[in-house]
Tab-separated table of N, CA and C in Angstrom:
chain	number	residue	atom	x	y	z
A	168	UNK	N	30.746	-45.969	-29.735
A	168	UNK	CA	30.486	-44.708	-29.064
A	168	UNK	C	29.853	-43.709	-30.034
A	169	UNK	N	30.496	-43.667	-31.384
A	169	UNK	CA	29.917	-42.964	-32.121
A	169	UNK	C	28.565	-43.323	-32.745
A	170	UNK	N	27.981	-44.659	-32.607
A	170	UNK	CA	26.618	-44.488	-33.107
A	170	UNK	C	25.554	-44.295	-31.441
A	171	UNK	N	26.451	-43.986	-30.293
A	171	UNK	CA	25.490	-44.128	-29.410
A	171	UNK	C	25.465	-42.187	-29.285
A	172	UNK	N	26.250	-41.491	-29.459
A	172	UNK	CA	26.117	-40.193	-29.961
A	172	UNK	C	25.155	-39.737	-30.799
A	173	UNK	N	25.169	-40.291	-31.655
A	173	UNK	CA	24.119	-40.326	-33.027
A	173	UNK	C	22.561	-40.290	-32.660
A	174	UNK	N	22.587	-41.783	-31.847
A	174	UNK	CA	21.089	-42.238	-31.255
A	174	UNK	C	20.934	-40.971	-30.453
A	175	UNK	N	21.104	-40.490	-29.661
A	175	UNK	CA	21.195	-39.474	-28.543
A	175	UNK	C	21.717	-38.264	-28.650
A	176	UNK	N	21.051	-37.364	-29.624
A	176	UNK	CA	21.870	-36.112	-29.731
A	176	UNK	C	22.373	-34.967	-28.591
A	177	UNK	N	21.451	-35.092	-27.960
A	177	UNK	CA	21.484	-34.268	-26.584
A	177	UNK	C	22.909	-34.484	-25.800
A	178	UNK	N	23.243	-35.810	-25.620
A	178	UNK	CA	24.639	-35.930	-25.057
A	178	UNK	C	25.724	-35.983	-26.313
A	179	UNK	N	25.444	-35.353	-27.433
A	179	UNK	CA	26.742	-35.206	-28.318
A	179	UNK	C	27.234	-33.919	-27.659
A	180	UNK	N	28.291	-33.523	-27.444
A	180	UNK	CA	28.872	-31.884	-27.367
A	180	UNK	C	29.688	-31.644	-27.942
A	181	UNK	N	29.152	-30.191	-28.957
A	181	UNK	CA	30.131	-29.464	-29.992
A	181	UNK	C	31.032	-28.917	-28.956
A	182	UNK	N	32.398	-28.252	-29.750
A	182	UNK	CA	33.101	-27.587	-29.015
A	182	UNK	C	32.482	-25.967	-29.210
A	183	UNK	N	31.647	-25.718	-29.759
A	183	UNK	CA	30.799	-24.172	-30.214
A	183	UNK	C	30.259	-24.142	-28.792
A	184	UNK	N	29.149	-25.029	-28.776
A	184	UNK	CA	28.964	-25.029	-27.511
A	184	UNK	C	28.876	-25.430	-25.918
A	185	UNK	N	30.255	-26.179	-25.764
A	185	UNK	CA	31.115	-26.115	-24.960
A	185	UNK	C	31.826	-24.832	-24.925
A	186	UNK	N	32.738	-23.929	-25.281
A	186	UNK	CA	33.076	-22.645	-25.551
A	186	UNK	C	31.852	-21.763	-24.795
A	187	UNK	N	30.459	-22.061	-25.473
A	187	UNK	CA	29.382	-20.755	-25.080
A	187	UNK	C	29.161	-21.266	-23.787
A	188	UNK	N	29.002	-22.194	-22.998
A	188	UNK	CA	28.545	-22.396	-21.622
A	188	UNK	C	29.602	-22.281	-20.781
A	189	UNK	N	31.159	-22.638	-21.063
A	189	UNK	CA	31.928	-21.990	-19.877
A	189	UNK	C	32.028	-20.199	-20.204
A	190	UNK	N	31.675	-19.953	-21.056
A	190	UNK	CA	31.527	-18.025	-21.171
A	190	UNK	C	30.439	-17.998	-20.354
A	191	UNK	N	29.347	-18.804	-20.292
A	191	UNK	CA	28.595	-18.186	-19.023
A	191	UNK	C	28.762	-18.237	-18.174
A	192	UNK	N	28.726	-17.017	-17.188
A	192	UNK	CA	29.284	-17.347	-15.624
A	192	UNK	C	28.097	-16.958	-14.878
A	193	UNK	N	27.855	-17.963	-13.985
A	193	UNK	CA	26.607	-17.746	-13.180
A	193	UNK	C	26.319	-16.512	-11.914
A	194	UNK	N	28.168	-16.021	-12.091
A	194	UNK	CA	27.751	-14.777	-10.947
A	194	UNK	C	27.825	-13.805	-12.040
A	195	UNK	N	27.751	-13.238	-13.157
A	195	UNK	CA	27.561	-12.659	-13.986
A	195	UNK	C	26.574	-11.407	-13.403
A	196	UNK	N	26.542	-10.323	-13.181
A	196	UNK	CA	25.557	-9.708	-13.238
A	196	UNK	C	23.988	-9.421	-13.764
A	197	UNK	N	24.411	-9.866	-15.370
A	197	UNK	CA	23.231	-10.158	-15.783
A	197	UNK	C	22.502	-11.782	-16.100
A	198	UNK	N	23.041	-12.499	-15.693
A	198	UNK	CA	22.747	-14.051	-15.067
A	198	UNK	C	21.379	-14.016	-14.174
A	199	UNK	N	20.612	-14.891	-15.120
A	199	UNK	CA	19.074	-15.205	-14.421
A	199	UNK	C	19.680	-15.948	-13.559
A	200	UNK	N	19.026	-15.781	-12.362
A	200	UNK	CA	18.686	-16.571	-11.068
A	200	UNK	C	17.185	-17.237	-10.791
A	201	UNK	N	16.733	-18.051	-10.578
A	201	UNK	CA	15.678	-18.253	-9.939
A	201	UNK	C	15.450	-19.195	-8.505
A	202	UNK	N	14.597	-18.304	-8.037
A	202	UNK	CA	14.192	-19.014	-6.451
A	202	UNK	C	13.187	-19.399	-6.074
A	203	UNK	N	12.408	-20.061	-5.246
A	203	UNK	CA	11.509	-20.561	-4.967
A	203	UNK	C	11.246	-19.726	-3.364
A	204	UNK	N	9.950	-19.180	-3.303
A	204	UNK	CA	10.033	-18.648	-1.653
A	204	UNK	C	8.430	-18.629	-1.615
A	205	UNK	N	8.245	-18.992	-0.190
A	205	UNK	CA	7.130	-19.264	0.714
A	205	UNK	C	5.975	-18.275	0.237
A	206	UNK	N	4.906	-18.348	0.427
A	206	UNK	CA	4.223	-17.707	0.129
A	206	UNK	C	3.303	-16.872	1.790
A	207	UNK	N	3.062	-15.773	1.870
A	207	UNK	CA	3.002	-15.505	3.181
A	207	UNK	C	1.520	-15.676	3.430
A	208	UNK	N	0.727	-16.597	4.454
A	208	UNK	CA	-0.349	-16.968	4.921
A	208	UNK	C	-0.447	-18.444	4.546
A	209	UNK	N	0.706	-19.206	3.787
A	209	UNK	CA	0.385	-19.985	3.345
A	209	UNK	C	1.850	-20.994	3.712
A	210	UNK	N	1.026	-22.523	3.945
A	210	UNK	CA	2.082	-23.354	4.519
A	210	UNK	C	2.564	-24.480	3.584
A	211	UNK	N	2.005	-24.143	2.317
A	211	UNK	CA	3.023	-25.761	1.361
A	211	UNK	C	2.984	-24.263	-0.115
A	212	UNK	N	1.927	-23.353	-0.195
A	212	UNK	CA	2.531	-22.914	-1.295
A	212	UNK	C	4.028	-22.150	-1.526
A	213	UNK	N	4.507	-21.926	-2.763
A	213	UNK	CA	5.704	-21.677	-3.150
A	213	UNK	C	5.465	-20.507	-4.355
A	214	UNK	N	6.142	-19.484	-4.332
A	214	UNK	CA	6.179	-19.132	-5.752
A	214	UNK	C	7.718	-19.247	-6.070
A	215	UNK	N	7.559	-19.134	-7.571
A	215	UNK	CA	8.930	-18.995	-8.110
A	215	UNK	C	9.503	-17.675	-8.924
A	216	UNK	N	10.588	-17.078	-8.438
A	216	UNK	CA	11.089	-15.631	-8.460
A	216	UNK	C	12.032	-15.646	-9.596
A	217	UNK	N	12.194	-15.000	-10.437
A	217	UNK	CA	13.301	-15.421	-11.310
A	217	UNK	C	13.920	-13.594	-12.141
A	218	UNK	N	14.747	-13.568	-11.417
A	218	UNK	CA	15.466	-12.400	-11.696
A	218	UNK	C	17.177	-12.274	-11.595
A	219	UNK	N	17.742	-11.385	-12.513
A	219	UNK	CA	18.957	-11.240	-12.902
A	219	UNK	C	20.025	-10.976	-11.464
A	220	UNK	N	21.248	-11.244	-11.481
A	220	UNK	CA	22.243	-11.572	-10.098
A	220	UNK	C	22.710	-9.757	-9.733
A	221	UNK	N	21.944	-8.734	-10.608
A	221	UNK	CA	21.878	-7.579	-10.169
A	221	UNK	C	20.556	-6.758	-9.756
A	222	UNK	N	19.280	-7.657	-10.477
A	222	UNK	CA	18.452	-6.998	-9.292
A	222	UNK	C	17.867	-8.095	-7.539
A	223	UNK	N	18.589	-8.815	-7.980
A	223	UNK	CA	18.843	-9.669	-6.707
A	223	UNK	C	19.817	-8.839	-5.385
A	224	UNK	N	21.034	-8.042	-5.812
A	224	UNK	CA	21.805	-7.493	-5.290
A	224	UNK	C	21.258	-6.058	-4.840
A	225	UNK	N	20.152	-5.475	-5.843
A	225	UNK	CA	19.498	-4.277	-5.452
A	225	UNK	C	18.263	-4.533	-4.908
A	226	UNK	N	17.688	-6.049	-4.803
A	226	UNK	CA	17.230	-5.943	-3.921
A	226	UNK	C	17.235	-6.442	-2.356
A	227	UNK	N	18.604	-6.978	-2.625
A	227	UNK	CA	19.158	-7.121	-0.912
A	227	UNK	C	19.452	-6.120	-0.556
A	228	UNK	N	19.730	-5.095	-1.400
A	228	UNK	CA	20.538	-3.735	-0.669
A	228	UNK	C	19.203	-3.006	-0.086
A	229	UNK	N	18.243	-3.242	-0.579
A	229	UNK	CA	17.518	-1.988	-0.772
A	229	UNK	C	16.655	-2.537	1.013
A	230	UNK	N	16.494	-3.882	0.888
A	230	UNK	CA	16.199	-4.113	2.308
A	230	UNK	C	16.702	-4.087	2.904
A	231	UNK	N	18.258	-4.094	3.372
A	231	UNK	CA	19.324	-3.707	4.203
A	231	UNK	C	19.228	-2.336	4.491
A	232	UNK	N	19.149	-1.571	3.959
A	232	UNK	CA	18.825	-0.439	3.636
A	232	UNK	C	17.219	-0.076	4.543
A	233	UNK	N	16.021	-0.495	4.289
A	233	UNK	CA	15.010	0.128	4.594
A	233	UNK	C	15.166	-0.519	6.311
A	234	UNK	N	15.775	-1.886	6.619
A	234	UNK	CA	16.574	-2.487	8.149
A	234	UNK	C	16.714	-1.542	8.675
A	235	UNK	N	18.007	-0.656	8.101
A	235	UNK	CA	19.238	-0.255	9.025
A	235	UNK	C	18.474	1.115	9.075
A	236	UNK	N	17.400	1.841	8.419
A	236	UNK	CA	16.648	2.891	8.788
A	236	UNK	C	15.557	2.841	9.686
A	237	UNK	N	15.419	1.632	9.992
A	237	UNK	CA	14.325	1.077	11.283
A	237	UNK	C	15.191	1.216	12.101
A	238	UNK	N	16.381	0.423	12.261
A	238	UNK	CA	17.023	0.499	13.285
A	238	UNK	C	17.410	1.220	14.188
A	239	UNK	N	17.738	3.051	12.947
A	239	UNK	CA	18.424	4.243	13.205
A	239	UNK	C	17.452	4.976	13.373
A	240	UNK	N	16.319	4.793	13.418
A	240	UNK	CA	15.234	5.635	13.636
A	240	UNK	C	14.716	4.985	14.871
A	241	UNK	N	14.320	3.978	15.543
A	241	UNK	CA	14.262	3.572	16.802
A	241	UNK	C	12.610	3.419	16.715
A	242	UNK	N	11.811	3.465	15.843
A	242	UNK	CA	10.495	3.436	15.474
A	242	UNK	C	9.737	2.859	14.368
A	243	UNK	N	8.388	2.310	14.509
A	243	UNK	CA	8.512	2.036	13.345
A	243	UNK	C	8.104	3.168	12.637
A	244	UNK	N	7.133	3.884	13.538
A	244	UNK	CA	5.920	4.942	12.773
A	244	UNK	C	6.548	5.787	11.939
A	245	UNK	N	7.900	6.117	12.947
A	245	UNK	CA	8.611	7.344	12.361
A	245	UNK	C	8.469	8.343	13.426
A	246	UNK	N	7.731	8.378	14.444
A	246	UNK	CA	7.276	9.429	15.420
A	246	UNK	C	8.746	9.570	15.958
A	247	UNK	N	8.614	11.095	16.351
A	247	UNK	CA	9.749	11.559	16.895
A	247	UNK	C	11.101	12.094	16.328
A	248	UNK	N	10.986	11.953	14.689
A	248	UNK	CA	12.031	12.026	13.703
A	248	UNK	C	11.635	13.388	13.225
A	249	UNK	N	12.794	13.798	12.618
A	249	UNK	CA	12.656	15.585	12.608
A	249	UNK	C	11.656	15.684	10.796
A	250	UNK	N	10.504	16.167	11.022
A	250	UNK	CA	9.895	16.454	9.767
A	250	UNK	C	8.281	14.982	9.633
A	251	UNK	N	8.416	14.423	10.762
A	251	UNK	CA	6.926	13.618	10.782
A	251	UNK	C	5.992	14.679	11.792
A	252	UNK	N	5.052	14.500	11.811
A	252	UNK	CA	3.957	15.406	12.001
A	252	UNK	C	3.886	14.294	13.392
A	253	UNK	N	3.765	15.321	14.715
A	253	UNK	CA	3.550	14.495	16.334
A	253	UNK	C	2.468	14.358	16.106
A	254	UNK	N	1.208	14.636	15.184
A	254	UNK	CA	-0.238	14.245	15.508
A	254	UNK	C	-0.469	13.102	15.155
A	255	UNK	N	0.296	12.670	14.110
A	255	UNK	CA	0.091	11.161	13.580
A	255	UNK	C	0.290	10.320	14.331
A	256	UNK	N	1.089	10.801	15.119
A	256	UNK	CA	1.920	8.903	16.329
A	256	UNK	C	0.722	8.691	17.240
């Protein structure tokens, strides 16, 4: 076992770093994430997104957020909301 360790360093594991990879925790706030998402007009491309598990969270909020102000506004334009100009709609 020990000369097949040797041949193959990659599957030796220190306990240094064993120790450093269970300290990483993948819901960590500052924990890279990356995703893969569709590309819009397009039917096999992909890009790949790769950002931390807190601006992932600000940016679900922030579209939940710009949602639930479509929703509460009943428009998209905005017409009819106190402070849009009626000439625009």
């Amino acid at each position: 076992m020990t000369v097949a360790l040797s041949l193959f360093p990659a599957y030796a594991t220190d306990e240094a770093a064993g120790q450093e990879s269970a300290a990483l925790d993948p819901y960590a706030p500052d924990a890279l994430r990356c995703e893969r998402r569709a590309v819009t007009g397009s039917r096999v491309r992909r890009v790949r997104i790769c950002l931390t598990n807190a601006e992932w969270a600000a940016l679900r909020d922030a579209g939940n957020r710009d949602a639930g102000n479509l929703v509460d506004s009943g428009s998209i334009t905005g017409c009819g909301r106190p402070g849009v100009d009626p000439d625009g709609c």
